[in-house]
Short mmCIF file of C-alpha atoms in Angstrom, two decimals:
data_model
loop_
_atom_site.label_atom_id
_atom_site.label_comp_id
_atom_site.label_asym_id
_atom_site.label_seq_id
_atom_site.Cartn_x
_atom_site.Cartn_y
_atom_site.Cartn_z
CA UNK A 28 28.54 129.93 95.54
CA UNK A 29 25.99 131.84 93.51
CA UNK A 30 22.42 133.03 93.66
CA UNK A 31 20.07 133.00 90.64
CA UNK A 32 16.29 133.31 90.47
CA UNK A 33 13.98 132.77 87.50
CA UNK A 34 10.37 133.81 88.00
CA UNK A 35 7.25 133.38 85.89
CA UNK A 36 4.61 136.11 85.86
CA UNK A 37 1.32 136.35 84.01
CA UNK A 38 2.97 138.96 81.82
CA UNK A 39 6.36 137.34 81.26
CA UNK A 40 9.60 136.08 82.75
CA UNK A 41 12.11 137.74 85.07
CA UNK A 42 15.68 136.56 85.63
CA UNK A 43 18.29 137.76 88.11
CA UNK A 44 21.76 136.40 88.90
CA UNK A 45 24.77 137.51 90.87
CA UNK A 46 28.30 137.40 89.43
CA UNK A 47 30.56 136.16 92.20
CA UNK A 48 32.49 132.92 91.92
CA UNK A 49 34.90 131.72 94.50
CA UNK A 50 37.29 128.86 94.96
CA UNK A 51 38.05 129.33 98.62
CA UNK A 52 37.97 132.64 100.44
CA UNK A 53 40.93 134.25 98.70
CA UNK A 54 40.08 133.35 95.13
CA UNK A 55 37.11 135.54 94.26
CA UNK A 56 36.24 136.57 90.72
CA UNK A 57 33.41 138.07 88.74
CA UNK A 58 31.83 135.89 86.05
CA UNK A 59 28.58 136.35 84.21
CA UNK A 60 26.17 133.54 85.08
CA UNK A 61 23.37 134.69 82.81
CA UNK A 62 23.61 133.72 79.14
CA UNK A 63 21.17 134.96 76.54
CA UNK A 64 20.50 133.78 73.00
CA UNK A 65 18.17 135.98 71.02
CA UNK A 66 16.82 135.91 67.45
CA UNK A 67 14.36 138.84 67.53
CA UNK A 68 10.89 137.88 66.33
CA UNK A 69 11.74 134.16 66.62
CA UNK A 70 13.13 133.27 70.06
CA UNK A 71 14.68 134.42 73.33
CA UNK A 72 16.49 131.85 75.49
CA UNK A 73 18.01 132.63 78.88
CA UNK A 74 20.24 130.24 80.84
CA UNK A 75 21.52 130.86 84.37
CA UNK A 76 23.95 128.56 86.13
CA UNK A 77 25.15 127.68 89.62
CA UNK A 78 27.86 125.25 90.58
CA UNK A 79 31.32 124.33 89.35
CA UNK A 80 32.51 127.11 87.03
CA UNK A 81 34.48 124.78 84.77
CA UNK A 82 31.32 122.72 84.28
CA UNK A 83 29.00 125.66 83.62
CA UNK A 84 31.48 127.29 81.21
CA UNK A 85 31.97 124.02 79.37
CA UNK A 86 28.19 123.63 79.00
CA UNK A 87 27.82 127.13 77.56
CA UNK A 88 30.82 126.65 75.28
CA UNK A 89 29.39 123.43 73.90
CA UNK A 90 26.01 125.09 73.37
CA UNK A 91 27.74 127.85 71.42
CA UNK A 92 29.82 125.37 69.43
CA UNK A 93 33.00 127.14 70.43
CA UNK A 94 34.99 124.15 69.30
CA UNK A 95 34.24 125.17 65.70
CA UNK A 96 35.86 128.03 63.79
CA UNK A 97 34.10 131.36 64.55
CA UNK A 98 32.56 131.68 61.06
CA UNK A 99 30.99 128.21 61.28
CA UNK A 100 29.47 128.71 64.71
CA UNK A 101 25.74 128.84 65.26
CA UNK A 102 24.54 128.14 68.75
CA UNK A 103 22.54 124.93 68.87
CA UNK A 104 20.01 126.58 71.16
CA UNK A 105 19.08 128.88 68.26
CA UNK A 106 17.90 125.82 66.27
CA UNK A 107 15.83 123.80 68.76
CA UNK A 108 12.15 123.36 67.83
CA UNK A 109 10.75 123.99 71.34
CA UNK A 110 11.71 125.06 74.85
CA UNK A 111 11.19 121.46 75.98
CA UNK A 112 13.71 120.24 73.39
CA UNK A 113 16.07 123.02 74.51
CA UNK A 114 15.88 121.85 78.13
CA UNK A 115 16.51 118.28 77.00
CA UNK A 116 19.48 119.29 74.89
CA UNK A 117 21.03 121.29 77.72
CA UNK A 118 20.39 118.45 80.18
CA UNK A 119 22.26 116.07 77.88
CA UNK A 120 25.18 118.49 77.57
CA UNK A 121 25.32 118.89 81.38
CA UNK A 122 25.42 115.12 81.84
CA UNK A 123 28.16 114.75 79.25
CA UNK A 124 30.33 117.51 80.75
CA UNK A 125 30.02 116.18 84.30
CA UNK A 126 30.71 112.61 83.18
CA UNK A 127 33.79 113.78 81.29
CA UNK A 128 35.21 115.64 84.33
CA UNK A 129 34.47 112.88 86.83
CA UNK A 130 37.17 110.46 87.86
CA UNK A 131 36.56 107.08 86.29
CA UNK A 132 35.37 104.22 88.44
CA UNK A 133 33.25 104.49 91.53
CA UNK A 134 33.63 107.95 92.99
CA UNK A 135 31.44 110.88 94.00
CA UNK A 136 31.17 113.46 91.26
CA UNK A 137 29.39 116.09 93.32
CA UNK A 138 32.39 118.38 93.03
CA UNK A 139 31.67 118.95 89.35
CA UNK A 140 27.97 119.50 89.87
CA UNK A 141 26.04 122.38 88.36
CA UNK A 142 22.36 123.36 88.18
CA UNK A 143 20.67 125.59 85.64
CA UNK A 144 17.57 127.72 85.24
CA UNK A 145 16.37 127.89 81.63
CA UNK A 146 13.62 130.16 80.42
CA UNK A 147 12.38 131.80 77.27
CA UNK A 148 10.01 131.54 74.37
CA UNK A 149 10.15 130.14 70.85
CA UNK A 150 7.65 131.40 68.25
CA UNK A 151 4.45 129.34 68.21
CA UNK A 152 4.66 128.19 71.86
CA UNK A 153 4.08 129.93 75.18
CA UNK A 154 7.01 131.09 77.35
CA UNK A 155 8.37 128.38 79.64
CA UNK A 156 10.67 128.12 82.64
CA UNK A 157 12.74 125.04 83.56
CA UNK A 158 15.16 123.95 86.24
CA UNK A 159 17.86 121.54 85.00
CA UNK A 160 19.61 119.25 87.50
CA UNK A 161 23.22 118.01 87.36
CA UNK A 162 21.82 114.57 86.46
CA UNK A 163 20.55 116.09 83.21
CA UNK A 164 16.84 115.75 84.03
CA UNK A 165 14.64 118.80 84.55
CA UNK A 166 11.36 120.14 85.88
CA UNK A 167 9.09 122.88 84.56
CA UNK A 168 7.49 125.66 86.56
CA UNK A 169 3.75 125.50 87.21
CA UNK A 170 1.20 127.83 88.74
CA UNK A 171 1.93 126.22 92.10
CA UNK A 172 5.69 126.58 91.77
CA UNK A 173 6.17 129.66 89.62
CA UNK A 174 9.84 130.35 90.43
CA UNK A 175 13.13 128.51 90.64
CA UNK A 176 16.25 129.37 92.63
CA UNK A 177 19.73 127.88 92.31
CA UNK A 178 22.84 128.35 94.45
CA UNK A 179 22.62 130.01 97.86
CA UNK A 180 18.82 129.92 97.90
CA UNK A 181 17.76 129.93 101.53
CA UNK A 182 18.35 133.48 102.78
CA UNK A 183 16.34 135.05 99.96
CA UNK A 184 13.48 132.56 99.84
CA UNK A 185 11.16 133.75 102.66
CA UNK A 186 10.45 137.14 101.06
CA UNK A 187 9.69 135.57 97.65
CA UNK A 188 7.39 133.00 99.26
CA UNK A 189 5.44 135.76 101.00
CA UNK A 190 5.38 138.62 98.52
CA UNK A 191 5.26 136.92 95.10
CA UNK A 192 2.04 137.18 93.17
CA UNK A 193 1.74 136.08 89.53
CA UNK A 194 -0.16 139.23 88.59
CA UNK A 195 2.73 141.47 89.71
CA UNK A 196 4.15 144.10 87.38
CA UNK A 197 7.74 143.88 86.14
CA UNK A 198 8.55 146.95 88.23
CA UNK A 199 7.35 145.27 91.44
CA UNK A 200 8.99 141.95 90.59
CA UNK A 201 12.40 143.56 90.15
CA UNK A 202 11.90 145.19 93.54
CA UNK A 203 11.07 141.76 95.03
CA UNK A 204 14.19 140.18 93.54
CA UNK A 205 16.37 143.08 94.71
CA UNK A 206 15.12 142.55 98.26
CA UNK A 207 15.72 138.80 97.98
CA UNK A 208 19.25 139.34 96.65
CA UNK A 209 20.01 142.01 99.22
CA UNK A 210 19.03 139.64 102.07
CA UNK A 211 21.34 137.02 100.58
CA UNK A 212 24.25 139.43 100.02
CA UNK A 213 24.00 140.65 103.61
CA UNK A 214 24.19 137.08 104.99
CA UNK A 215 26.59 135.25 102.67
CA UNK A 216 30.01 136.33 101.40
CA UNK A 217 29.93 134.00 98.40
CA UNK A 218 27.16 135.97 96.68
CA UNK A 219 28.22 139.36 95.34
CA UNK A 220 27.39 142.35 93.20
CA UNK A 221 27.06 143.29 90.38
CA UNK A 222 23.73 141.64 89.52
CA UNK A 223 22.44 140.78 86.05
CA UNK A 224 18.76 141.46 85.36
CA UNK A 225 16.69 140.39 82.36
CA UNK A 226 13.00 141.01 81.67
CA UNK A 227 11.03 139.16 79.00
CA UNK A 228 7.44 140.10 78.09
CA UNK A 229 5.15 137.31 76.78
CA UNK A 230 5.10 136.98 72.98
CA UNK A 231 7.55 139.86 72.46
CA UNK A 232 10.16 137.38 71.14
CA UNK A 233 12.78 139.98 72.05
CA UNK A 234 14.44 140.97 75.33
CA UNK A 235 12.52 143.76 77.07
CA UNK A 236 15.34 144.88 79.33
CA UNK A 237 18.83 143.63 80.11
CA UNK A 238 20.77 145.51 82.72
CA UNK A 239 23.77 145.11 84.98
CA UNK A 240 23.22 146.47 88.48
CA UNK A 241 26.39 147.62 90.23
CA UNK A 242 27.05 148.54 93.85
CA UNK A 243 26.57 152.25 93.08
CA UNK A 244 23.25 151.73 91.28
CA UNK A 245 20.93 154.32 92.86
CA UNK A 246 17.85 152.07 92.78
CA UNK A 247 19.76 149.21 94.42
CA UNK A 248 20.95 151.60 97.14
CA UNK A 249 17.38 152.84 97.72
CA UNK A 250 16.10 149.28 98.12
CA UNK A 251 18.99 148.08 100.26
CA UNK A 252 18.76 150.99 102.71
CA UNK A 253 14.99 151.28 102.47
CA UNK A 254 14.41 147.58 103.14
CA UNK A 255 16.39 147.67 106.39
CA UNK A 256 14.23 150.54 107.62
CA UNK A 257 10.98 149.10 106.28
CA UNK A 258 11.74 145.75 107.95
CA UNK A 259 12.46 147.44 111.26
CA UNK A 260 9.20 149.39 111.04
CA UNK A 261 7.29 146.22 110.09
CA UNK A 262 8.88 144.48 113.07
CA UNK A 263 7.99 147.36 115.41
CA UNK A 264 4.38 147.28 114.19
CA UNK A 265 3.84 143.79 115.66
CA UNK A 266 2.87 143.41 119.32
CA UNK A 267 5.61 142.40 121.78
CA UNK A 268 5.45 139.04 123.55
CA UNK A 269 3.45 139.39 126.78
CA UNK A 270 5.48 137.99 129.69
CA UNK B 4 16.99 119.07 110.80
CA UNK B 5 16.43 121.52 113.63
CA UNK B 6 16.54 125.21 114.36
CA UNK B 7 17.86 126.66 117.62
CA UNK B 8 18.90 130.21 118.50
CA UNK B 9 20.68 131.48 121.60
CA UNK B 10 20.89 135.23 121.99
CA UNK B 11 22.70 137.50 124.45
CA UNK B 12 21.11 140.75 125.53
CA UNK B 13 22.33 143.44 127.91
CA UNK B 14 19.68 142.21 130.31
CA UNK B 15 20.06 138.45 129.91
CA UNK B 16 19.90 135.41 127.67
CA UNK B 17 17.11 134.16 125.39
CA UNK B 18 16.86 130.62 123.98
CA UNK B 19 14.46 129.16 121.44
CA UNK B 20 14.39 125.75 119.79
CA UNK B 21 12.01 123.75 117.65
CA UNK B 22 11.11 120.14 118.43
CA UNK B 23 11.05 118.31 115.10
CA UNK B 24 13.41 115.49 114.32
CA UNK B 25 13.27 113.49 111.16
CA UNK B 26 15.02 110.51 109.68
CA UNK B 27 13.70 110.75 106.16
CA UNK B 28 10.38 112.32 105.19
CA UNK B 29 8.16 109.68 106.75
CA UNK B 30 9.85 109.34 110.09
CA UNK B 31 9.01 112.55 111.91
CA UNK B 32 8.92 112.85 115.68
CA UNK B 33 8.82 115.46 118.39
CA UNK B 34 11.82 115.64 120.72
CA UNK B 35 12.82 118.34 123.17
CA UNK B 36 16.11 119.91 122.06
CA UNK B 37 16.38 122.29 124.97
CA UNK B 38 17.75 120.92 128.22
CA UNK B 39 17.86 122.95 131.41
CA UNK B 40 19.74 122.36 134.65
CA UNK B 41 18.82 124.71 137.45
CA UNK B 42 19.91 125.10 141.08
CA UNK B 43 18.04 128.28 142.07
CA UNK B 44 20.34 130.92 143.58
CA UNK B 45 23.41 129.05 142.35
CA UNK B 46 23.24 128.30 138.62
CA UNK B 47 21.12 128.01 135.47
CA UNK B 48 22.52 126.05 132.52
CA UNK B 49 20.75 125.69 129.18
CA UNK B 50 21.87 123.36 126.39
CA UNK B 51 20.29 123.21 122.91
CA UNK B 52 21.30 120.66 120.30
CA UNK B 53 21.15 120.11 116.55
CA UNK B 54 22.30 117.08 114.62
CA UNK B 55 22.14 113.33 115.03
CA UNK B 56 19.52 112.54 117.68
CA UNK B 57 21.36 109.46 118.98
CA UNK B 58 24.44 111.63 119.53
CA UNK B 59 22.63 114.51 121.21
CA UNK B 60 20.64 112.17 123.47
CA UNK B 61 23.79 110.28 124.42
CA UNK B 62 25.51 113.55 125.33
CA UNK B 63 22.62 114.64 127.54
CA UNK B 64 22.38 111.18 129.13
CA UNK B 65 26.07 111.18 129.96
CA UNK B 66 25.79 114.67 131.42
CA UNK B 67 22.94 113.46 133.61
CA UNK B 68 24.79 110.31 134.61
CA UNK B 69 21.89 108.17 133.51
CA UNK B 70 24.12 105.11 133.64
CA UNK B 71 23.96 105.32 137.44
CA UNK B 72 21.03 104.29 139.62
CA UNK B 73 18.45 107.11 139.92
CA UNK B 74 19.22 107.82 143.57
CA UNK B 75 22.95 108.23 142.89
CA UNK B 76 22.53 110.57 139.94
CA UNK B 77 23.66 114.18 140.09
CA UNK B 78 24.20 115.89 136.78
CA UNK B 79 27.84 116.77 136.29
CA UNK B 80 26.85 120.16 134.88
CA UNK B 81 25.50 121.04 138.33
CA UNK B 82 29.02 120.72 139.74
CA UNK B 83 31.25 122.61 137.26
CA UNK B 84 33.05 125.64 138.71
CA UNK B 85 32.42 127.95 135.71
CA UNK B 86 30.55 128.23 132.42
CA UNK B 87 33.88 127.86 130.60
CA UNK B 88 34.53 124.56 132.39
CA UNK B 89 30.97 123.49 131.55
CA UNK B 90 31.56 124.17 127.84
CA UNK B 91 34.82 122.23 128.01
CA UNK B 92 33.19 119.31 129.76
CA UNK B 93 30.35 119.14 127.24
CA UNK B 94 32.83 119.44 124.34
CA UNK B 95 34.73 116.45 125.70
CA UNK B 96 31.53 114.41 126.05
CA UNK B 97 30.51 115.30 122.45
CA UNK B 98 33.89 114.17 121.16
CA UNK B 99 33.70 110.93 123.09
CA UNK B 100 30.15 110.12 121.91
CA UNK B 101 30.94 110.83 118.24
CA UNK B 102 34.18 108.84 118.40
CA UNK B 103 32.31 105.90 119.96
CA UNK B 104 29.63 105.89 117.22
CA UNK B 105 32.04 106.31 114.32
CA UNK B 106 33.14 103.32 112.30
CA UNK B 107 36.70 102.43 113.13
CA UNK B 108 39.39 103.13 110.58
CA UNK B 109 39.41 105.92 108.00
CA UNK B 110 35.86 106.99 107.40
CA UNK B 111 33.78 110.16 107.51
CA UNK B 112 31.94 110.57 110.78
CA UNK B 113 29.79 113.49 109.69
CA UNK B 114 26.67 111.36 110.00
CA UNK B 115 27.02 111.33 113.76
CA UNK B 116 27.69 115.05 114.00
CA UNK B 117 25.94 117.36 116.42
CA UNK B 118 26.34 121.01 117.42
CA UNK B 119 25.27 122.65 120.65
CA UNK B 120 24.44 126.07 122.05
CA UNK B 121 25.27 126.38 125.75
CA UNK B 122 24.32 129.35 127.89
CA UNK B 123 23.74 130.25 131.49
CA UNK B 124 25.24 131.67 134.61
CA UNK B 125 27.03 130.28 137.66
CA UNK B 126 27.13 132.35 140.86
CA UNK B 127 30.15 134.67 140.98
CA UNK B 128 30.58 134.97 137.17
CA UNK B 129 28.64 136.84 134.49
CA UNK B 130 26.24 135.01 132.17
CA UNK B 131 27.92 133.46 129.13
CA UNK B 132 26.88 131.96 125.81
CA UNK B 133 28.86 129.32 123.87
CA UNK B 134 28.60 127.37 120.64
CA UNK B 135 30.10 123.87 120.84
CA UNK B 136 31.21 122.11 117.64
CA UNK B 137 31.13 118.38 116.88
CA UNK B 138 34.92 118.40 117.21
CA UNK B 139 34.48 119.30 120.88
CA UNK B 140 35.94 122.80 120.65
CA UNK B 141 33.81 125.89 121.18
CA UNK B 142 33.52 129.64 120.78
CA UNK B 143 31.98 132.26 123.04
CA UNK B 144 29.64 135.06 121.99
CA UNK B 145 31.00 138.61 121.97
CA UNK B 146 29.48 142.06 121.47
CA UNK B 147 30.19 141.67 117.74
CA UNK B 148 28.60 138.22 117.52
CA UNK B 149 25.92 138.22 120.20
CA UNK B 150 23.89 135.25 118.96
CA UNK B 151 24.42 131.68 117.77
CA UNK B 152 22.22 129.54 115.55
CA UNK B 153 22.43 125.80 114.92
CA UNK B 154 20.59 123.58 112.45
CA UNK B 155 18.59 125.08 109.60
CA UNK B 156 19.99 128.58 110.18
CA UNK B 157 19.77 130.40 106.87
CA UNK B 158 16.09 131.25 106.39
CA UNK B 159 15.78 132.93 109.75
CA UNK B 160 19.09 134.77 109.81
CA UNK B 161 18.35 137.93 107.76
CA UNK B 162 15.73 139.25 110.19
CA UNK B 163 17.97 138.67 113.23
CA UNK B 164 20.90 140.39 111.48
CA UNK B 165 18.74 143.44 110.76
CA UNK B 166 16.51 143.78 113.82
CA UNK B 167 18.67 142.57 116.72
CA UNK B 168 19.87 145.17 119.19
CA UNK B 169 21.56 144.25 122.49
CA UNK B 170 19.46 146.76 124.41
CA UNK B 171 16.21 145.04 123.37
CA UNK B 172 13.64 143.99 125.95
CA UNK B 173 12.79 140.33 126.49
CA UNK B 174 9.33 141.02 125.05
CA UNK B 175 10.81 142.35 121.78
CA UNK B 176 13.44 139.63 121.58
CA UNK B 177 10.84 136.86 121.80
CA UNK B 178 8.98 138.63 118.98
CA UNK B 179 12.19 138.67 116.92
CA UNK B 180 12.79 134.96 117.47
CA UNK B 181 9.16 134.12 116.64
CA UNK B 182 9.54 135.94 113.31
CA UNK B 183 12.83 134.16 112.64
CA UNK B 184 11.33 130.76 113.47
CA UNK B 185 8.18 131.49 111.47
CA UNK B 186 10.26 132.32 108.37
CA UNK B 187 12.12 129.03 108.80
CA UNK B 188 8.98 126.97 109.41
CA UNK B 189 7.36 128.41 106.29
CA UNK B 190 10.36 127.45 104.12
CA UNK B 191 11.59 124.15 105.53
CA UNK B 192 9.62 121.02 106.42
CA UNK B 193 12.28 119.68 108.76
CA UNK B 194 11.70 122.44 111.32
CA UNK B 195 8.39 122.20 113.18
CA UNK B 196 6.26 123.36 116.06
CA UNK B 197 5.96 123.32 119.03
CA UNK B 198 8.77 125.67 120.06
CA UNK B 199 10.56 125.79 123.40
CA UNK B 200 11.32 129.21 124.84
CA UNK B 201 13.49 130.11 127.82
CA UNK B 202 14.32 133.54 129.23
CA UNK B 203 17.13 134.17 131.71
CA UNK B 204 17.65 137.53 133.41
CA UNK B 205 21.22 138.48 134.42
CA UNK B 206 22.15 137.52 138.01
CA UNK B 207 18.72 136.03 138.73
CA UNK B 208 20.29 132.56 139.00
CA UNK B 209 16.83 131.17 138.27
CA UNK B 210 14.84 130.71 135.07
CA UNK B 211 12.66 133.77 134.35
CA UNK B 212 10.29 132.02 131.95
CA UNK B 213 10.10 128.60 130.35
CA UNK B 214 7.27 127.99 127.95
CA UNK B 215 6.25 125.60 125.18
CA UNK B 216 4.65 127.37 122.23
CA UNK B 217 2.19 125.21 120.28
CA UNK B 218 0.55 125.75 116.90
CA UNK B 219 -2.57 127.15 118.56
CA UNK B 220 -0.65 129.62 120.74
CA UNK B 221 -2.50 132.92 120.22
CA UNK B 222 0.68 135.05 120.28
CA UNK B 223 2.38 132.80 117.74
CA UNK B 224 -0.67 133.07 115.46
CA UNK B 225 -0.67 136.87 115.82
CA UNK B 226 3.00 137.06 114.84
CA UNK B 227 2.77 134.53 112.02
CA UNK B 228 -0.23 136.22 110.37
CA UNK B 229 0.85 139.73 111.29
CA UNK B 230 4.35 139.28 109.91
CA UNK B 231 3.07 138.23 106.49
CA UNK B 232 0.97 141.38 106.33
CA UNK B 233 3.64 143.64 107.82
CA UNK B 234 6.19 142.30 105.32
CA UNK B 235 3.83 142.90 102.42
CA UNK B 236 3.21 146.47 103.60
CA UNK B 237 6.95 147.04 104.08
CA UNK B 238 7.52 145.72 100.58
CA UNK B 239 4.78 147.96 99.15
CA UNK B 240 6.32 150.99 100.89
CA UNK B 241 9.48 150.76 98.75
CA UNK B 242 9.54 152.37 95.30
CA UNK B 243 9.09 150.09 92.27
CA UNK B 244 11.96 149.60 89.82
CA UNK B 245 11.79 152.28 87.11
CA UNK B 246 11.88 150.63 83.67
#
C-alpha cells in the first residue's frame, strides 16, 4: 500500500508521500511516489500516486515521453496550458495504461488500479489541487474539502480532520502531516519511511522546499516520540467515565 | 459497516459496539450488535458482530434456538462447558450460516461474511476473549494482543494502540473507547450512535454495567468536544517544522 496527502492552504500547497511498495509481505521495496516537474518562473507540477506500481510507473514514463530518445524528450506536463488540462491529460494516460494492462473481455481490472493526487500552479492561473481516479476522471479541492489522501488513508485521517485549518503556516502543516503519517506508520506495515515532503508557496512558480525525511531525521523523531506523550497527556486531561 | 471493540484488562473485560447498519446510503437502520447471555453466578457471555446483518442475525437466532417454541428454548451458549467450547460452537454456526446463504458452485461468498468478538467467563475458568472469523476458526487474545476490533477498525485504532494499558481502570477504559469510537464516527458515515457498552469484572459472573449511550449522553458530549480541544492543544504543544 501507500500513503500520500496533498493539502491546500491559503498560502500554498503541501505534499507528503511515503516510499514503501510491497507485493506480499516478503517483497518490500522503496520507490519514490512523488514526481515533480518544474520550470522556474513558469510552472510547478507535483504528482503523487498510490496503487499498482507497474501502472503508476507507466503513467509517469508516458508523461515523461520515455519512449523517445533522451535528447528528444520533453515532458508533456511541461507544455499543458492549465492545471485543469494537466489533470485531464493525466486522467487519459491513466485510463490508457489500465486498459492496456487489463485482460481482454469481461474481467475485473481492479488489480491494475491506481489513484493520483495532482497539484501545482501554471503562470497566469491560481494554484490547484486535484484527485485523479483510476477511471481517468478527477475532482478538484474546494474550501470545504481542502485536502486529498490516497492509499492507506484511514489511520491518519482523524487528526487532519480535527487540526487542519486553511490559515495554517507551512511549519505547522508539516507537523500535522508528520503526525498523520506517524499514526499510519504505527498501525500499518505497508506504509514506510522515508517520507518525501514538498512545499509550494502561492505564485512562487518554484518549489519552496523538497526534502526526504528518513528514520533518523531528528524532527521526525521529536514528533513521533512527542506525539505519543502529548496524546497520553491529552487523554489523561479528559474526565473518566463515571460508573 | 460497524465498529466493535472487545478489550481485556487485568480487572476484567470491556465491550463497546455501535448500532448502525446500512445497505447502501439510503437504507440506514439501528440494530443491536451486542448480544449478552447471563446466568448470574454461573456465566456471562458477550457476542458482538460485524458484517452481513442476515448472517449475524441468523447466527444469534440459531444460538438462541429460535426455531423452537418459546417455552422449549434454552440458548445453547448457556450450556457450553467452557469459553473455548463456546467459541468453537459459534464458529461452527457461522460456517453453517454462511455456507447455507452462499450460491452453490464456485463463487465468492464474501458478501455473506461476518466476524465476531466473543468474551466472557464460565465458572471455574478465567475470563477469555476471542475473535471468530467468517471461516469459523478463531483466535484468543493474549498479553501481546489484548484487544480485538471488527468492522470499520482503522480510524479508531491509533489511540487504542497508544493509550491502552492492561492495568487501566474501567472508568479510563470507557473513556479510551469513547475517544476511539468518536474518531471513527467523525470519519465514517457507516458507524453511528447510539453505542452499547458492557463492563465485566473478573470472577463476578454477572454483568457489572450495561448501558446504551445516545447522542445526548452528557459524558459522550464531554468526551467528543473535549477530545477535539485536547487534541488541538496536544498538537500545539509539539514544535513546528523548522524550514
